[in-house]
JSON list of C-alpha atoms and ligand atoms in Angstrom, two decimals:
[
{"chain": "G", "resi": 317, "resn": "MET", "atom": "CA", "xyz": [139.23, 6.85, 122.57]},
{"chain": "G", "resi": 318, "resn": "ARG", "atom": "CA", "xyz": [136.91, 8.87, 124.76]},
{"chain": "G", "resi": 319, "resn": "ILE", "atom": "CA", "xyz": [134.90, 11.84, 123.53]},
{"chain": "G", "resi": 320, "resn": "LEU", "atom": "CA", "xyz": [132.92, 14.53, 125.36]},
{"chain": "G", "resi": 321, "resn": "ILE", "atom": "CA", "xyz": [129.93, 16.08, 123.58]},
{"chain": "G", "resi": 322, "resn": "VAL", "atom": "CA", "xyz": [128.70, 19.42, 124.98]},
{"chain": "G", "resi": 323, "resn": "GLU", "atom": "CA", "xyz": [125.44, 20.19, 123.20]},
{"chain": "G", "resi": 324, "resn": "ASP", "atom": "CA", "xyz": [122.08, 21.34, 124.62]},
{"chain": "G", "resi": 325, "resn": "GLU", "atom": "CA", "xyz": [120.00, 20.05, 121.70]},
{"chain": "G", "resi": 326, "resn": "HIS", "atom": "CA", "xyz": [119.23, 16.58, 122.99]},
{"chain": "G", "resi": 327, "resn": "ARG", "atom": "CA", "xyz": [118.35, 15.19, 119.58]},
{"chain": "G", "resi": 328, "resn": "ILE", "atom": "CA", "xyz": [121.71, 16.19, 118.08]},
{"chain": "G", "resi": 329, "resn": "ALA", "atom": "CA", "xyz": [123.73, 15.17, 121.15]},
{"chain": "G", "resi": 330, "resn": "THR", "atom": "CA", "xyz": [122.05, 11.79, 121.36]},
{"chain": "G", "resi": 331, "resn": "SER", "atom": "CA", "xyz": [122.41, 11.01, 117.68]},
{"chain": "G", "resi": 332, "resn": "ILE", "atom": "CA", "xyz": [126.13, 11.93, 117.70]},
{"chain": "G", "resi": 333, "resn": "LYS", "atom": "CA", "xyz": [126.64, 9.80, 120.82]},
{"chain": "G", "resi": 334, "resn": "LYS", "atom": "CA", "xyz": [124.92, 6.78, 119.26]},
{"chain": "G", "resi": 335, "resn": "GLY", "atom": "CA", "xyz": [126.85, 7.18, 116.03]},
{"chain": "G", "resi": 336, "resn": "LEU", "atom": "CA", "xyz": [130.20, 7.50, 117.79]},
{"chain": "G", "resi": 337, "resn": "GLU", "atom": "CA", "xyz": [129.50, 4.50, 120.01]},
{"chain": "G", "resi": 338, "resn": "LEU", "atom": "CA", "xyz": [128.91, 2.42, 116.88]},
{"chain": "G", "resi": 339, "resn": "GLU", "atom": "CA", "xyz": [132.33, 3.66, 115.75]},
{"chain": "G", "resi": 340, "resn": "LYS", "atom": "CA", "xyz": [133.86, 2.23, 118.94]},
{"chain": "G", "resi": 341, "resn": "TYR", "atom": "CA", "xyz": [134.32, 5.49, 120.86]},
{"chain": "G", "resi": 342, "resn": "ALA", "atom": "CA", "xyz": [133.46, 5.88, 124.55]},
{"chain": "G", "resi": 343, "resn": "VAL", "atom": "CA", "xyz": [131.19, 8.94, 124.80]},
{"chain": "G", "resi": 344, "resn": "ASP", "atom": "CA", "xyz": [129.98, 11.26, 127.58]},
{"chain": "G", "resi": 345, "resn": "VAL", "atom": "CA", "xyz": [127.39, 14.00, 127.01]},
{"chain": "G", "resi": 346, "resn": "ALA", "atom": "CA", "xyz": [126.80, 17.28, 128.84]},
{"chain": "G", "resi": 347, "resn": "PHE", "atom": "CA", "xyz": [123.62, 19.18, 127.97]},
{"chain": "G", "resi": 348, "resn": "ASP", "atom": "CA", "xyz": [124.69, 22.52, 129.41]},
{"chain": "G", "resi": 349, "resn": "GLY", "atom": "CA", "xyz": [127.82, 24.60, 129.45]},
{"chain": "G", "resi": 350, "resn": "ARG", "atom": "CA", "xyz": [128.64, 24.39, 133.12]},
{"chain": "G", "resi": 351, "resn": "ASP", "atom": "CA", "xyz": [128.38, 20.58, 133.25]},
{"chain": "G", "resi": 352, "resn": "GLY", "atom": "CA", "xyz": [130.45, 20.45, 130.07]},
{"chain": "G", "resi": 353, "resn": "PHE", "atom": "CA", "xyz": [133.17, 22.61, 131.56]},
{"chain": "G", "resi": 354, "resn": "ASP", "atom": "CA", "xyz": [133.18, 20.56, 134.80]},
{"chain": "G", "resi": 355, "resn": "LEU", "atom": "CA", "xyz": [133.54, 17.27, 132.91]},
{"chain": "G", "resi": 356, "resn": "ALA", "atom": "CA", "xyz": [136.13, 18.66, 130.49]},
{"chain": "G", "resi": 357, "resn": "SER", "atom": "CA", "xyz": [138.26, 19.99, 133.34]},
{"chain": "G", "resi": 358, "resn": "THR", "atom": "CA", "xyz": [138.05, 16.95, 135.65]},
{"chain": "G", "resi": 359, "resn": "GLU", "atom": "CA", "xyz": [137.95, 13.94, 133.28]},
{"chain": "G", "resi": 360, "resn": "GLU", "atom": "CA", "xyz": [140.39, 13.02, 130.53]},
{"chain": "G", "resi": 361, "resn": "TYR", "atom": "CA", "xyz": [139.10, 13.09, 126.96]},
{"chain": "G", "resi": 362, "resn": "ASP", "atom": "CA", "xyz": [140.74, 12.53, 123.62]},
{"chain": "G", "resi": 363, "resn": "CYS", "atom": "CA", "xyz": [138.53, 15.15, 121.96]},
{"chain": "G", "resi": 364, "resn": "ILE", "atom": "CA", "xyz": [135.70, 17.52, 122.92]},
{"chain": "G", "resi": 365, "resn": "ILE", "atom": "CA", "xyz": [132.82, 18.30, 120.53]},
{"chain": "G", "resi": 366, "resn": "LEU", "atom": "CA", "xyz": [131.56, 21.69, 121.68]},
{"chain": "G", "resi": 367, "resn": "ASP", "atom": "CA", "xyz": [128.43, 23.56, 120.65]},
{"chain": "G", "resi": 368, "resn": "LEU", "atom": "CA", "xyz": [128.73, 27.36, 120.92]},
{"chain": "G", "resi": 369, "resn": "MET", "atom": "CA", "xyz": [125.24, 28.43, 122.02]},
{"chain": "G", "resi": 370, "resn": "LEU", "atom": "CA", "xyz": [124.76, 26.74, 125.38]},
{"chain": "G", "resi": 371, "resn": "PRO", "atom": "CA", "xyz": [122.88, 27.48, 128.60]},
{"chain": "G", "resi": 372, "resn": "GLY", "atom": "CA", "xyz": [125.06, 28.02, 131.67]},
{"chain": "G", "resi": 373, "resn": "MET", "atom": "CA", "xyz": [128.32, 28.88, 129.96]},
{"chain": "G", "resi": 374, "resn": "ASP", "atom": "CA", "xyz": [128.79, 29.41, 126.23]},
{"chain": "G", "resi": 375, "resn": "GLY", "atom": "CA", "xyz": [131.18, 27.41, 124.08]},
{"chain": "G", "resi": 376, "resn": "LEU", "atom": "CA", "xyz": [133.67, 30.24, 123.57]},
{"chain": "G", "resi": 377, "resn": "GLU", "atom": "CA", "xyz": [133.98, 30.78, 127.31]},
{"chain": "G", "resi": 378, "resn": "ILE", "atom": "CA", "xyz": [134.45, 27.04, 127.89]},
{"chain": "G", "resi": 379, "resn": "CYS", "atom": "CA", "xyz": [137.20, 27.00, 125.29]},
{"chain": "G", "resi": 380, "resn": "LYS", "atom": "CA", "xyz": [139.02, 29.98, 126.80]},
{"chain": "G", "resi": 381, "resn": "LYS", "atom": "CA", "xyz": [138.74, 28.69, 130.37]},
{"chain": "G", "resi": 382, "resn": "LEU", "atom": "CA", "xyz": [140.02, 25.22, 129.47]},
{"chain": "G", "resi": 383, "resn": "ARG", "atom": "CA", "xyz": [143.04, 26.65, 127.68]},
{"chain": "G", "resi": 384, "resn": "GLU", "atom": "CA", "xyz": [143.68, 29.01, 130.66]},
{"chain": "G", "resi": 385, "resn": "LYS", "atom": "CA", "xyz": [143.73, 25.92, 132.87]},
{"chain": "G", "resi": 386, "resn": "GLN", "atom": "CA", "xyz": [146.34, 24.39, 130.54]},
{"chain": "G", "resi": 387, "resn": "ILE", "atom": "CA", "xyz": [143.91, 21.71, 129.37]},
{"chain": "G", "resi": 388, "resn": "HIS", "atom": "CA", "xyz": [144.89, 21.09, 125.77]},
{"chain": "G", "resi": 389, "resn": "THR", "atom": "CA", "xyz": [142.33, 18.46, 124.75]},
{"chain": "G", "resi": 390, "resn": "PRO", "atom": "CA", "xyz": [141.53, 18.95, 121.04]},
{"chain": "G", "resi": 391, "resn": "ILE", "atom": "CA", "xyz": [138.25, 20.88, 120.63]},
{"chain": "G", "resi": 392, "resn": "LEU", "atom": "CA", "xyz": [135.91, 20.67, 117.63]},
{"chain": "G", "resi": 393, "resn": "ILE", "atom": "CA", "xyz": [133.36, 23.50, 117.64]},
{"chain": "G", "resi": 394, "resn": "LEU", "atom": "CA", "xyz": [129.85, 23.15, 116.22]},
{"chain": "G", "resi": 395, "resn": "THR", "atom": "CA", "xyz": [128.37, 26.36, 114.81]},
{"chain": "G", "resi": 396, "resn": "ALA", "atom": "CA", "xyz": [125.06, 27.21, 113.20]},
{"chain": "G", "resi": 397, "resn": "ARG", "atom": "CA", "xyz": [125.29, 28.60, 109.67]},
{"chain": "G", "resi": 398, "resn": "SER", "atom": "CA", "xyz": [124.17, 32.02, 110.94]},
{"chain": "G", "resi": 399, "resn": "GLN", "atom": "CA", "xyz": [127.08, 32.18, 113.39]},
{"chain": "G", "resi": 400, "resn": "THR", "atom": "CA", "xyz": [129.96, 31.81, 110.95]},
{"chain": "G", "resi": 401, "resn": "GLU", "atom": "CA", "xyz": [131.75, 34.85, 112.41]},
{"chain": "G", "resi": 402, "resn": "ASN", "atom": "CA", "xyz": [131.89, 32.86, 115.67]},
{"chain": "G", "resi": 403, "resn": "LYS", "atom": "CA", "xyz": [134.02, 30.16, 114.13]},
{"chain": "G", "resi": 404, "resn": "ILE", "atom": "CA", "xyz": [136.91, 32.62, 113.85]},
{"chain": "G", "resi": 405, "resn": "GLU", "atom": "CA", "xyz": [136.38, 33.73, 117.41]},
{"chain": "G", "resi": 406, "resn": "GLY", "atom": "CA", "xyz": [136.25, 30.03, 118.37]},
{"chain": "G", "resi": 407, "resn": "LEU", "atom": "CA", "xyz": [139.55, 29.25, 116.74]},
{"chain": "G", "resi": 408, "resn": "ASP", "atom": "CA", "xyz": [141.02, 32.34, 118.43]},
{"chain": "G", "resi": 409, "resn": "SER", "atom": "CA", "xyz": [139.75, 31.05, 121.79]},
{"chain": "G", "resi": 410, "resn": "GLY", "atom": "CA", "xyz": [141.79, 27.89, 121.43]},
{"chain": "G", "resi": 411, "resn": "ALA", "atom": "CA", "xyz": [139.50, 25.54, 119.47]},
{"chain": "G", "resi": 412, "resn": "ASP", "atom": "CA", "xyz": [141.25, 23.33, 116.93]},
{"chain": "G", "resi": 413, "resn": "ASP", "atom": "CA", "xyz": [138.59, 22.99, 114.22]},
{"chain": "G", "resi": 414, "resn": "TYR", "atom": "CA", "xyz": [134.93, 23.71, 113.56]},
{"chain": "G", "resi": 415, "resn": "LEU", "atom": "CA", "xyz": [131.96, 22.17, 111.78]},
{"chain": "G", "resi": 416, "resn": "THR", "atom": "CA", "xyz": [128.94, 24.10, 110.53]},
{"chain": "G", "resi": 417, "resn": "LYS", "atom": "CA", "xyz": [125.51, 22.60, 111.23]},
{"chain": "G", "resi": 418, "resn": "PRO", "atom": "CA", "xyz": [124.03, 20.69, 109.54]},
{"chain": "G", "resi": 419, "resn": "PHE", "atom": "CA", "xyz": [126.99, 18.41, 108.88]},
{"chain": "G", "resi": 420, "resn": "SER", "atom": "CA", "xyz": [127.29, 14.83, 107.74]},
{"chain": "G", "resi": 421, "resn": "PHE", "atom": "CA", "xyz": [128.29, 12.26, 110.31]},
{"chain": "G", "resi": 422, "resn": "GLU", "atom": "CA", "xyz": [131.07, 11.08, 107.98]},
{"chain": "G", "resi": 423, "resn": "GLU", "atom": "CA", "xyz": [132.57, 14.56, 108.04]},
{"chain": "G", "resi": 424, "resn": "LEU", "atom": "CA", "xyz": [132.40, 14.68, 111.84]},
{"chain": "G", "resi": 425, "resn": "LEU", "atom": "CA", "xyz": [134.22, 11.32, 111.98]},
{"chain": "G", "resi": 426, "resn": "ALA", "atom": "CA", "xyz": [136.93, 12.48, 109.61]},
{"chain": "G", "resi": 427, "resn": "ARG", "atom": "CA", "xyz": [137.51, 15.68, 111.63]},
{"chain": "G", "resi": 428, "resn": "LEU", "atom": "CA", "xyz": [137.69, 13.68, 114.87]},
{"chain": "G", "resi": 429, "resn": "ARG", "atom": "CA", "xyz": [140.25, 11.28, 113.45]},
{"chain": "G", "resi": 430, "resn": "ALA", "atom": "CA", "xyz": [142.37, 14.22, 112.35]},
{"chain": "G", "resi": 431, "resn": "LEU", "atom": "CA", "xyz": [142.14, 15.90, 115.76]},
{"chain": "G", "resi": 432, "resn": "ILE", "atom": "CA", "xyz": [142.86, 12.93, 118.00]},
{"chain": "G", "resi": 433, "resn": "ARG", "atom": "CA", "xyz": [146.56, 13.04, 118.46]},
{"chain": "G", "resi": 434, "resn": "ARG", "atom": "CA", "xyz": [148.70, 10.52, 116.68]},
{"chain": "G", "resi": 435, "resn": "PRO", "atom": "CA", "xyz": [151.67, 8.91, 118.31]},
{"chain": "G", "resi": 436, "resn": "ASN", "atom": "CA", "xyz": [155.01, 10.37, 117.28]},
{"chain": "G", "resi": 437, "resn": "GLY", "atom": "CA", "xyz": [156.13, 9.35, 113.84]},
{"chain": "G", "resi": 438, "resn": "THR", "atom": "CA", "xyz": [152.81, 7.87, 112.74]},
{"chain": "G", "resi": 439, "resn": "GLN", "atom": "CA", "xyz": [151.58, 9.03, 109.37]},
{"chain": "G", "resi": 440, "resn": "GLY", "atom": "CA", "xyz": [148.07, 8.61, 108.06]},
{"chain": "G", "resi": 441, "resn": "THR", "atom": "CA", "xyz": [145.38, 6.52, 109.65]},
{"chain": "G", "resi": 442, "resn": "VAL", "atom": "CA", "xyz": [147.09, 3.16, 110.20]},
{"chain": "G", "resi": 443, "resn": "LEU", "atom": "CA", "xyz": [148.74, 2.49, 113.57]},
{"chain": "G", "resi": 444, "resn": "LYS", "atom": "CA", "xyz": [151.62, -0.02, 113.57]},
{"chain": "G", "resi": 445, "resn": "VAL", "atom": "CA", "xyz": [153.50, -1.87, 116.28]},
{"chain": "G", "resi": 446, "resn": "GLY", "atom": "CA", "xyz": [155.92, -4.43, 114.82]},
{"chain": "G", "resi": 447, "resn": "ASN", "atom": "CA", "xyz": [153.89, -6.38, 112.24]},
{"chain": "G", "resi": 448, "resn": "LEU", "atom": "CA", "xyz": [150.59, -5.56, 113.95]},
{"chain": "G", "resi": 449, "resn": "GLU", "atom": "CA", "xyz": [148.50, -3.00, 112.07]},
{"chain": "G", "resi": 450, "resn": "LEU", "atom": "CA", "xyz": [145.28, -1.25, 113.05]},
{"chain": "G", "resi": 451, "resn": "ASP", "atom": "CA", "xyz": [143.44, 0.83, 110.46]},
{"chain": "G", "resi": 452, "resn": "THR", "atom": "CA", "xyz": [141.48, 3.57, 112.24]},
{"chain": "G", "resi": 453, "resn": "VAL", "atom": "CA", "xyz": [139.22, 4.19, 109.22]},
{"chain": "G", "resi": 454, "resn": "SER", "atom": "CA", "xyz": [138.22, 0.66, 108.18]},
{"chain": "G", "resi": 455, "resn": "TYR", "atom": "CA", "xyz": [138.78, -0.84, 111.70]},
{"chain": "G", "resi": 456, "resn": "ASN", "atom": "CA", "xyz": [140.71, -3.70, 110.10]},
{"chain": "G", "resi": 457, "resn": "VAL", "atom": "CA", "xyz": [143.33, -5.25, 112.33]},
{"chain": "G", "resi": 458, "resn": "LYS", "atom": "CA", "xyz": [145.98, -7.66, 111.09]},
{"chain": "G", "resi": 459, "resn": "ARG", "atom": "CA", "xyz": [149.19, -9.19, 112.27]},
{"chain": "G", "resi": 460, "resn": "GLY", "atom": "CA", "xyz": [151.43, -10.00, 109.34]},
{"chain": "G", "resi": 461, "resn": "GLU", "atom": "CA", "xyz": [148.96, -11.14, 106.71]},
{"chain": "G", "resi": 462, "resn": "LYS", "atom": "CA", "xyz": [146.47, -12.61, 109.16]},
{"chain": "G", "resi": 463, "resn": "ALA", "atom": "CA", "xyz": [143.25, -10.60, 109.73]},
{"chain": "G", "resi": 464, "resn": "ILE", "atom": "CA", "xyz": [142.13, -10.40, 113.37]},
{"chain": "G", "resi": 465, "resn": "GLN", "atom": "CA", "xyz": [138.49, -9.99, 114.42]},
{"chain": "G", "resi": 466, "resn": "LEU", "atom": "CA", "xyz": [137.99, -7.90, 117.54]},
{"chain": "G", "resi": 467, "resn": "SER", "atom": "CA", "xyz": [134.91, -6.85, 119.51]},
{"chain": "G", "resi": 468, "resn": "SER", "atom": "CA", "xyz": [134.27, -3.12, 119.90]},
{"chain": "G", "resi": 469, "resn": "LYS", "atom": "CA", "xyz": [135.90, -2.86, 123.32]},
{"chain": "G", "resi": 470, "resn": "GLU", "atom": "CA", "xyz": [138.84, -5.06, 122.31]},
{"chain": "G", "resi": 471, "resn": "TYR", "atom": "CA", "xyz": [139.39, -2.77, 119.34]},
{"chain": "G", "resi": 472, "resn": "ALA", "atom": "CA", "xyz": [139.10, 0.38, 121.50]},
{"chain": "G", "resi": 473, "resn": "LEU", "atom": "CA", "xyz": [141.60, -1.02, 124.02]},
{"chain": "G", "resi": 474, "resn": "LEU", "atom": "CA", "xyz": [144.07, -2.04, 121.32]},
{"chain": "G", "resi": 475, "resn": "GLU", "atom": "CA", "xyz": [143.79, 1.35, 119.62]},
{"chain": "G", "resi": 476, "resn": "TYR", "atom": "CA", "xyz": [144.52, 3.12, 122.89]},
{"chain": "G", "resi": 477, "resn": "LEU", "atom": "CA", "xyz": [147.51, 0.87, 123.68]},
{"chain": "G", "resi": 478, "resn": "MET", "atom": "CA", "xyz": [148.88, 1.32, 120.16]},
{"chain": "G", "resi": 479, "resn": "ARG", "atom": "CA", "xyz": [148.58, 5.10, 120.35]},
{"chain": "G", "resi": 480, "resn": "GLN", "atom": "CA", "xyz": [150.68, 4.88, 123.53]},
{"chain": "G", "resi": 481, "resn": "SER", "atom": "CA", "xyz": [153.10, 2.28, 122.15]},
{"chain": "G", "resi": 482, "resn": "GLY", "atom": "CA", "xyz": [156.40, 2.12, 123.99]},
{"chain": "G", "resi": 483, "resn": "ASN", "atom": "CA", "xyz": [154.87, 3.78, 127.06]},
{"chain": "G", "resi": 484, "resn": "ILE", "atom": "CA", "xyz": [153.55, 2.09, 130.17]},
{"chain": "G", "resi": 485, "resn": "VAL", "atom": "CA", "xyz": [149.85, 2.75, 130.62]},
{"chain": "G", "resi": 486, "resn": "SER", "atom": "CA", "xyz": [148.16, 2.22, 133.96]},
{"chain": "G", "resi": 487, "resn": "LYS", "atom": "CA", "xyz": [144.83, 0.46, 134.36]},
{"chain": "G", "resi": 488, "resn": "ASP", "atom": "CA", "xyz": [143.31, 3.78, 135.46]},
{"chain": "G", "resi": 489, "resn": "LYS", "atom": "CA", "xyz": [144.42, 5.48, 132.24]},
{"chain": "G", "resi": 490, "resn": "ILE", "atom": "CA", "xyz": [143.01, 2.63, 130.20]},
{"chain": "G", "resi": 491, "resn": "VAL", "atom": "CA", "xyz": [139.64, 2.83, 131.98]},
{"chain": "G", "resi": 492, "resn": "THR", "atom": "CA", "xyz": [139.56, 6.61, 131.47]},
{"chain": "G", "resi": 493, "resn": "HIS", "atom": "CA", "xyz": [140.19, 6.46, 127.73]},
{"chain": "G", "resi": 494, "resn": "VAL", "atom": "CA", "xyz": [138.33, 3.29, 126.75]},
{"chain": "G", "resi": 495, "resn": "TRP", "atom": "CA", "xyz": [135.20, 3.35, 128.90]},
{"chain": "G", "resi": 496, "resn": "ASN", "atom": "CA", "xyz": [132.73, 6.19, 129.50]},
{"chain": "G", "resi": 497, "resn": "TYR", "atom": "CA", "xyz": [131.57, 7.80, 132.72]},
{"chain": "G", "resi": 498, "resn": "ASP", "atom": "CA", "xyz": [128.45, 5.65, 133.07]},
{"chain": "G", "resi": 499, "resn": "ASP", "atom": "CA", "xyz": [130.05, 2.29, 132.31]},
{"chain": "G", "resi": 500, "resn": "ASP", "atom": "CA", "xyz": [130.37, -0.20, 135.16]},
{"chain": "G", "resi": 501, "resn": "VAL", "atom": "CA", "xyz": [134.03, -1.05, 135.22]},
{"chain": "G", "resi": 502, "resn": "LEU", "atom": "CA", "xyz": [134.99, -3.76, 137.72]},
{"chain": "G", "resi": 503, "resn": "PRO", "atom": "CA", "xyz": [138.50, -3.96, 139.22]},
{"chain": "G", "resi": 504, "resn": "ASN", "atom": "CA", "xyz": [139.42, -6.84, 136.90]},
{"chain": "G", "resi": 505, "resn": "THR", "atom": "CA", "xyz": [137.70, -5.56, 133.74]},
{"chain": "G", "resi": 506, "resn": "VAL", "atom": "CA", "xyz": [140.94, -4.30, 132.17]},
{"chain": "G", "resi": 507, "resn": "GLU", "atom": "CA", "xyz": [142.71, -7.61, 132.93]},
{"chain": "G", "resi": 508, "resn": "VAL", "atom": "CA", "xyz": [139.86, -9.53, 131.33]},
{"chain": "G", "resi": 509, "resn": "TYR", "atom": "CA", "xyz": [140.11, -7.48, 128.13]},
{"chain": "G", "resi": 510, "resn": "ILE", "atom": "CA", "xyz": [143.91, -7.63, 128.05]},
{"chain": "G", "resi": 511, "resn": "ARG", "atom": "CA", "xyz": [143.63, -11.43, 128.26]},
{"chain": "G", "resi": 512, "resn": "LYS", "atom": "CA", "xyz": [141.11, -11.45, 125.38]},
{"chain": "G", "resi": 513, "resn": "LEU", "atom": "CA", "xyz": [143.41, -9.30, 123.27]},
{"chain": "G", "resi": 514, "resn": "ARG", "atom": "CA", "xyz": [146.43, -11.51, 123.96]},
{"chain": "G", "resi": 515, "resn": "GLN", "atom": "CA", "xyz": [144.44, -14.54, 122.85]},
{"chain": "G", "resi": 516, "resn": "LYS", "atom": "CA", "xyz": [143.94, -12.84, 119.50]},
{"chain": "G", "resi": 517, "resn": "ILE", "atom": "CA", "xyz": [147.09, -10.86, 118.79]},
{"chain": "G", "resi": 518, "resn": "ASP", "atom": "CA", "xyz": [149.87, -12.71, 120.65]},
{"chain": "G", "resi": 519, "resn": "ILE", "atom": "CA", "xyz": [149.05, -16.31, 121.59]},
{"chain": "G", "resi": 520, "resn": "PRO", "atom": "CA", "xyz": [148.23, -17.56, 118.04]},
{"chain": "G", "resi": 521, "resn": "PHE", "atom": "CA", "xyz": [151.58, -16.18, 116.78]},
{"chain": "G", "resi": 522, "resn": "LYS", "atom": "CA", "xyz": [153.90, -18.64, 118.51]},
{"chain": "G", "resi": 523, "resn": "ASN", "atom": "CA", "xyz": [156.97, -17.81, 116.43]},
{"chain": "G", "resi": 524, "resn": "GLU", "atom": "CA", "xyz": [156.71, -14.10, 117.03]},
{"chain": "G", "resi": 525, "resn": "LYS", "atom": "CA", "xyz": [157.53, -11.85, 119.94]},
{"chain": "G", "resi": 526, "resn": "SER", "atom": "CA", "xyz": [154.63, -11.08, 122.30]},
{"chain": "G", "resi": 527, "resn": "LEU", "atom": "CA", "xyz": [153.60, -7.46, 121.83]},
{"chain": "G", "resi": 528, "resn": "ILE", "atom": "CA", "xyz": [151.53, -6.86, 125.00]},
{"chain": "G", "resi": 529, "resn": "ASN", "atom": "CA", "xyz": [153.69, -6.77, 128.12]},
{"chain": "G", "resi": 530, "resn": "THR", "atom": "CA", "xyz": [152.51, -6.64, 131.72]},
{"chain": "G", "resi": 531, "resn": "ILE", "atom": "CA", "xyz": [154.60, -4.28, 133.82]},
{"chain": "G", "resi": 532, "resn": "ARG", "atom": "CA", "xyz": [153.88, -5.61, 137.27]},
{"chain": "G", "resi": 533, "resn": "GLY", "atom": "CA", "xyz": [152.56, -2.98, 139.67]},
{"chain": "G", "resi": 534, "resn": "PHE", "atom": "CA", "xyz": [152.34, -0.33, 136.92]},
{"chain": "G", "resi": 535, "resn": "GLY", "atom": "CA", "xyz": [150.23, -1.48, 134.00]},
{"chain": "G", "resi": 536, "resn": "TYR", "atom": "CA", "xyz": [150.76, -2.54, 130.41]},
{"chain": "G", "resi": 537, "resn": "LYS", "atom": "CA", "xyz": [152.94, -1.67, 127.49]},
{"chain": "G", "resi": 538, "resn": "ILE", "atom": "CA", "xyz": [152.66, -2.60, 123.86]},
{"chain": "G", "resi": 539, "resn": "GLU", "atom": "CA", "xyz": [155.87, -2.62, 121.82]},
{"chain": "G", "resi": 540, "resn": "SER", "atom": "CA", "xyz": [157.68, -4.74, 119.27]},
{"chain": "Y", "resi": 708, "resn": "CA", "atom": "CA1", "xyz": [122.98, 25.05, 121.28]}
]
């Protein structure tokens, strides 16, 4: 899942980015409001973490303008303790939730997980396709009773596919949601990672149906 952080305090922005990358998210950062608005309105994100006091364009304005443009990416607002009246204004401007600084990283993670949309019918934090399960809190993946070890990017790709289960996802969509703006993504990068995933979640399970399907000319689909 790909996150945009709009925050002018470099120390905070950088520490959130590092933390989220360790939690397998792809992360872009904008240090001023105008860059943040440009990225949020031209790239696809699964959630935006938005500071309110920003140079260029403030957080409330960014929120309002995105919603006016029919961009409905979930937005988590960061407010200073002295600006608590702004959180109400923020929610009224179309933000989905807020966090008051200083906050614990664990709380930020929990809010993000709640905001990133779940596929229809999924309850809680475990994604399921057939007998494949992915726990978005512990990052444990298993098929049947067998635990599966994945690298960060393999996990991020599988999570994205599972959130879109039953739908065809194009390579472009996958790149957008699994890699960040600065990553070097080669034309065959997605294929390489799909192959790695298959070797872990499909090929060892010879008596079971393959879950990852290639839809020639369109992309991939995971379903049971
Ligand atoms: Ca600020």
